[in-house]
Amino acid sequence: MSRDWHAWHAEYDDPESSLSRRLDVVRAQLTSTLADTTEPVRLLSLCAGDGRDTLPVLASTPARVTAVLVELDPELADTARASAHARGLRDVEVRTADAGTTSSCADAVPADVLMACGIFGNVTDADVARTVATLPSLLAPGAHVIWTRGCRVPQDPTEVVGDPSQAVRDHFADAGFEEVAFVRPDDASYRVGVHRWPRPGLPFRSGVRMFSFV
Ligand SMILES: C[S@@+](CC[C@H](N)C(=O)[O-])C[C@H]1O[C@@H](n2cnc3c(N)ncnc32)[C@H](O)[C@@H]1O
């Protein structure tokens, strides 16, 4: 495990923190995405943590959603499972697995909504490019990807000059995605993007390495 992800989640305890503000934005984007997506919806969350950006939204949306959350840390995965259970979400599966390989996504694709939050600031620039290029093989036509990227996060592995979220947007554009939303507050370092895949999905291949946390 690359970092203490339990300590990282503790920043959510402060409702004024940048991470809590980011959480509000991600939930709002997920809520509006689900409102615009044809049911039934398949959702896939990579590096899902304790699922707090997704599960409360699923509990309140009128949309019929089947979700798979992939999280490597067993305790965080257990917390996500317990959270789904407590909210009465029966169509949620939490996989304790490596989300960096497409093998962990088998039977959960093609997804209509893919969450990639808290990933791109923890992997190399090459892995960001590889991941975005691989996403169309995990997506249904018209699917949405909700992603985040901190600007100059601590121990940032990027070699990009300037705001690294711009490189992420460029990768999405190069891969053929359409930008639906991009949130860049003036007074905080988080960025949240939503991109739509407008074409038929590409064939799914198991065993493709997208990223590894540094
Ligand atoms: C920055 S946190 C983001 C959590 C959640 N997506 C959020 O935004 O609240 C990164 C998460 O990725 C998990 N993680 C790290 N490497 C992983 C991997 N290879 N596969 C699945 N999860 C991983 C960590 O345990 C941690 O929960």
Short mmCIF file of C-alpha atoms and ligand atoms in Angstrom, two decimals:
data_model
loop_
_atom_site.label_atom_id
_atom_site.label_comp_id
_atom_site.label_asym_id
_atom_site.label_seq_id
_atom_site.Cartn_x
_atom_site.Cartn_y
_atom_site.Cartn_z
CA MET A 1 0.00 0.00 0.00
CA SER A 2 1.55 3.29 -1.14
CA ARG A 3 0.19 5.56 1.63
CA ASP A 4 -1.87 5.49 4.80
CA TRP A 5 -5.25 5.73 3.09
CA HIS A 6 -7.07 5.57 6.42
CA ALA A 7 -5.38 8.84 7.46
CA TRP A 8 -6.19 10.27 4.04
CA HIS A 9 -9.90 9.54 4.54
CA ALA A 10 -9.80 11.31 7.94
CA GLU A 11 -9.68 14.67 6.16
CA TYR A 12 -13.32 14.02 5.24
CA ASP A 13 -14.14 14.44 8.95
CA ASP A 14 -13.64 18.20 8.60
CA PRO A 15 -16.61 19.51 6.59
CA GLU A 16 -14.62 22.64 5.67
CA SER A 17 -11.65 20.73 4.25
CA SER A 18 -10.78 20.85 0.59
CA LEU A 19 -11.45 17.11 0.40
CA SER A 20 -14.97 17.55 1.81
CA ARG A 21 -15.65 20.30 -0.71
CA ARG A 22 -14.40 18.00 -3.46
CA LEU A 23 -16.73 15.30 -2.13
CA ASP A 24 -19.72 17.63 -2.49
CA VAL A 25 -18.76 18.36 -6.10
CA VAL A 26 -18.28 14.68 -6.96
CA ARG A 27 -21.62 13.73 -5.41
CA ALA A 28 -23.38 16.56 -7.25
CA GLN A 29 -21.83 15.48 -10.56
CA LEU A 30 -22.82 11.87 -9.93
CA THR A 31 -26.38 12.91 -9.05
CA SER A 32 -26.81 14.90 -12.25
CA THR A 33 -25.12 12.20 -14.34
CA LEU A 34 -27.52 9.56 -13.00
CA ALA A 35 -30.47 11.85 -13.70
CA ASP A 36 -29.39 11.98 -17.36
CA THR A 37 -28.51 8.29 -17.81
CA THR A 38 -30.92 5.75 -19.25
CA GLU A 39 -31.85 3.04 -16.73
CA PRO A 40 -30.83 0.50 -15.67
CA VAL A 41 -27.40 1.97 -14.90
CA ARG A 42 -24.19 0.04 -14.38
CA LEU A 43 -21.71 1.93 -12.22
CA LEU A 44 -18.07 0.99 -11.70
CA SER A 45 -15.89 2.77 -9.14
CA LEU A 46 -12.11 2.27 -9.31
CA CYS A 47 -10.11 2.81 -6.09
CA ALA A 48 -13.41 3.39 -4.34
CA GLY A 49 -12.09 3.96 -0.82
CA ASP A 50 -14.95 3.67 1.67
CA GLY A 51 -17.44 4.51 -1.07
CA ARG A 52 -18.63 7.75 0.43
CA ASP A 53 -18.64 9.62 -2.87
CA THR A 54 -20.97 7.03 -4.39
CA LEU A 55 -23.08 5.13 -1.85
CA PRO A 56 -25.06 8.08 -0.39
CA VAL A 57 -25.93 9.15 -3.92
CA LEU A 58 -27.10 5.65 -4.83
CA ALA A 59 -29.24 5.61 -1.69
CA SER A 60 -31.03 8.79 -2.70
CA THR A 61 -31.29 8.52 -6.49
CA PRO A 62 -34.52 7.28 -8.06
CA ALA A 63 -32.40 5.61 -10.78
CA ARG A 64 -32.02 1.83 -10.80
CA VAL A 65 -28.27 1.31 -10.40
CA THR A 66 -26.14 -1.81 -10.14
CA ALA A 67 -22.71 -0.92 -8.79
CA VAL A 68 -19.30 -2.55 -8.43
CA LEU A 69 -16.75 -0.81 -6.21
CA VAL A 70 -13.11 -1.94 -6.44
CA GLU A 71 -10.85 -1.13 -3.48
CA LEU A 72 -7.55 -2.74 -2.55
CA ASP A 73 -7.50 -1.98 1.18
CA PRO A 74 -9.53 -4.69 2.99
CA GLU A 75 -10.67 -2.44 5.85
CA LEU A 76 -11.84 0.34 3.55
CA ALA A 77 -13.57 -2.25 1.37
CA ASP A 78 -15.30 -3.65 4.48
CA THR A 79 -16.41 -0.15 5.46
CA ALA A 80 -17.87 0.34 1.98
CA ARG A 81 -19.69 -3.01 2.23
CA ALA A 82 -21.10 -2.10 5.64
CA SER A 83 -22.13 1.33 4.35
CA ALA A 84 -23.96 -0.20 1.39
CA HIS A 85 -25.69 -2.68 3.68
CA ALA A 86 -26.71 0.02 6.18
CA ARG A 87 -28.24 2.05 3.34
CA GLY A 88 -30.21 -0.95 2.08
CA LEU A 89 -28.29 -1.03 -1.22
CA ARG A 90 -28.61 -4.62 -2.37
CA ASP A 91 -27.21 -4.12 -5.87
CA VAL A 92 -23.77 -3.05 -4.72
CA GLU A 93 -20.77 -5.39 -4.86
CA VAL A 94 -17.51 -4.34 -3.24
CA ARG A 95 -14.47 -6.16 -4.61
CA THR A 96 -11.31 -6.18 -2.51
CA ALA A 97 -9.02 -6.14 -5.52
CA ASP A 98 -6.45 -4.26 -7.58
CA ALA A 99 -8.34 -1.74 -9.69
CA GLY A 100 -5.22 -1.07 -11.76
CA THR A 101 -5.85 -4.16 -13.86
CA THR A 102 -8.89 -4.61 -16.06
CA SER A 103 -9.23 -8.15 -14.67
CA SER A 104 -10.87 -6.66 -11.57
CA CYS A 105 -13.56 -5.11 -13.77
CA ALA A 106 -14.67 -8.37 -15.39
CA ASP A 107 -18.46 -8.83 -15.29
CA ALA A 108 -18.87 -5.17 -14.25
CA VAL A 109 -18.47 -3.78 -17.76
CA PRO A 110 -19.50 -2.12 -19.96
CA ALA A 111 -20.21 0.57 -17.36
CA ASP A 112 -22.55 3.51 -17.90
CA VAL A 113 -20.87 5.52 -15.15
CA LEU A 114 -17.23 5.07 -14.13
CA MET A 115 -15.80 6.77 -11.06
CA ALA A 116 -12.03 7.46 -11.19
CA CYS A 117 -11.63 9.67 -8.12
CA GLY A 118 -8.36 9.93 -6.20
CA ILE A 119 -6.32 8.02 -8.77
CA PHE A 120 -4.58 10.40 -11.17
CA GLY A 121 -2.58 12.23 -8.49
CA ASN A 122 -1.09 8.95 -7.29
CA VAL A 123 0.20 7.43 -10.52
CA THR A 124 2.79 8.35 -13.13
CA ASP A 125 1.96 10.52 -16.12
CA ALA A 126 2.37 7.44 -18.33
CA ASP A 127 -0.18 5.56 -16.23
CA VAL A 128 -2.65 8.45 -16.46
CA ALA A 129 -2.35 8.30 -20.25
CA ARG A 130 -2.61 4.50 -20.28
CA THR A 131 -5.66 4.52 -18.02
CA VAL A 132 -7.59 7.10 -20.01
CA ALA A 133 -6.74 5.28 -23.26
CA THR A 134 -8.02 2.00 -21.75
CA LEU A 135 -11.29 3.38 -20.36
CA PRO A 136 -13.27 3.03 -23.63
CA SER A 137 -12.89 -0.75 -23.28
CA LEU A 138 -14.75 -0.52 -19.95
CA LEU A 139 -17.56 1.75 -21.14
CA ALA A 140 -20.96 1.54 -22.80
CA PRO A 141 -21.85 4.03 -25.54
CA GLY A 142 -22.73 7.38 -23.96
CA ALA A 143 -21.07 6.45 -20.65
CA HIS A 144 -19.75 9.11 -18.29
CA VAL A 145 -16.44 9.12 -16.42
CA ILE A 146 -16.22 11.22 -13.25
CA TRP A 147 -12.60 11.87 -12.28
CA THR A 148 -10.57 14.03 -9.93
CA ARG A 149 -7.06 15.41 -9.94
CA GLY A 150 -5.45 17.50 -7.23
CA CYS A 151 -3.21 20.32 -8.37
CA ARG A 152 0.24 19.75 -6.92
CA VAL A 153 -0.79 17.20 -4.34
CA PRO A 154 1.88 16.21 -1.78
CA GLN A 155 4.46 13.82 -3.28
CA ASP A 156 2.94 14.50 -6.68
CA PRO A 157 4.47 12.03 -9.15
CA THR A 158 3.76 14.20 -12.20
CA GLU A 159 6.40 15.82 -14.37
CA VAL A 160 3.80 18.02 -16.05
CA VAL A 161 4.58 21.75 -15.87
CA GLY A 162 1.54 23.73 -14.75
CA ASP A 163 -1.79 22.31 -13.66
CA PRO A 164 -1.67 18.51 -14.13
CA SER A 165 -5.45 18.35 -14.54
CA GLN A 166 -4.98 20.00 -17.92
CA ALA A 167 -2.93 16.99 -19.04
CA VAL A 168 -5.75 14.70 -17.89
CA ARG A 169 -8.25 16.72 -19.93
CA ASP A 170 -5.94 16.53 -22.94
CA HIS A 171 -5.75 12.74 -22.62
CA PHE A 172 -9.54 12.49 -22.55
CA ALA A 173 -9.81 14.73 -25.61
CA ASP A 174 -7.12 12.75 -27.46
CA ALA A 175 -8.95 9.49 -26.70
CA GLY A 176 -12.17 10.84 -28.23
CA PHE A 177 -14.15 11.77 -25.10
CA GLU A 178 -16.39 14.83 -24.87
CA GLU A 179 -16.04 17.10 -21.85
CA VAL A 180 -19.30 17.50 -19.94
CA ALA A 181 -18.04 19.39 -16.88
CA PHE A 182 -14.81 20.64 -15.39
CA VAL A 183 -14.76 22.19 -11.91
CA ARG A 184 -11.68 24.20 -10.93
CA PRO A 185 -12.29 26.38 -7.86
CA ASP A 186 -10.10 29.46 -7.51
CA ASP A 187 -9.55 28.88 -3.80
CA ALA A 188 -8.86 25.14 -3.69
CA SER A 189 -6.51 22.73 -5.42
CA TYR A 190 -8.93 19.97 -6.38
CA ARG A 191 -10.33 19.58 -9.86
CA VAL A 192 -13.30 17.43 -10.87
CA GLY A 193 -13.98 16.44 -14.45
CA VAL A 194 -16.82 14.63 -16.20
CA HIS A 195 -16.24 13.17 -19.65
CA ARG A 196 -18.64 11.34 -21.95
CA TRP A 197 -17.73 8.49 -24.26
CA PRO A 198 -19.82 9.12 -27.39
CA ARG A 199 -19.06 6.00 -29.43
CA PRO A 200 -19.52 2.22 -29.11
CA GLY A 201 -17.26 0.81 -26.41
CA LEU A 202 -14.05 -0.94 -27.40
CA PRO A 203 -13.71 -4.69 -26.77
CA PHE A 204 -12.98 -5.59 -23.14
CA ARG A 205 -9.69 -7.37 -22.53
CA SER A 206 -8.85 -8.88 -19.17
CA GLY A 207 -5.34 -8.51 -17.76
CA VAL A 208 -4.56 -5.04 -19.11
CA ARG A 209 -2.48 -3.00 -16.64
CA MET A 210 -3.81 0.58 -16.44
CA PHE A 211 -1.98 1.96 -13.41
CA SER A 212 -0.08 1.22 -10.22
CA PHE A 213 0.03 3.65 -7.32
CA VAL A 214 3.56 5.00 -6.82
C1 LIG B 1 -7.05 8.95 -2.82
S1 LIG B 1 -7.98 7.59 -2.20
C2 LIG B 1 -9.53 7.82 -3.07
C3 LIG B 1 -10.71 7.12 -2.43
C4 LIG B 1 -12.05 7.47 -3.05
N1 LIG B 1 -12.08 7.21 -4.48
C5 LIG B 1 -12.38 8.93 -2.79
O1 LIG B 1 -12.15 9.76 -3.68
O2 LIG B 1 -12.86 9.22 -1.68
C6 LIG B 1 -7.23 6.27 -3.09
C7 LIG B 1 -7.81 4.92 -2.76
O3 LIG B 1 -7.27 3.98 -3.67
C8 LIG B 1 -6.98 2.77 -2.98
N2 LIG B 1 -6.02 2.05 -3.81
C9 LIG B 1 -4.69 2.27 -3.96
N3 LIG B 1 -4.18 1.44 -4.90
C10 LIG B 1 -5.22 0.70 -5.34
C11 LIG B 1 -5.34 -0.33 -6.33
N4 LIG B 1 -4.28 -0.75 -7.04
N5 LIG B 1 -6.54 -0.89 -6.53
C12 LIG B 1 -7.63 -0.48 -5.81
N6 LIG B 1 -7.57 0.49 -4.88
C13 LIG B 1 -6.38 1.07 -4.65
C14 LIG B 1 -6.51 3.22 -1.62
O4 LIG B 1 -6.62 2.21 -0.67
C15 LIG B 1 -7.46 4.40 -1.37
O5 LIG B 1 -8.63 3.97 -0.73
#
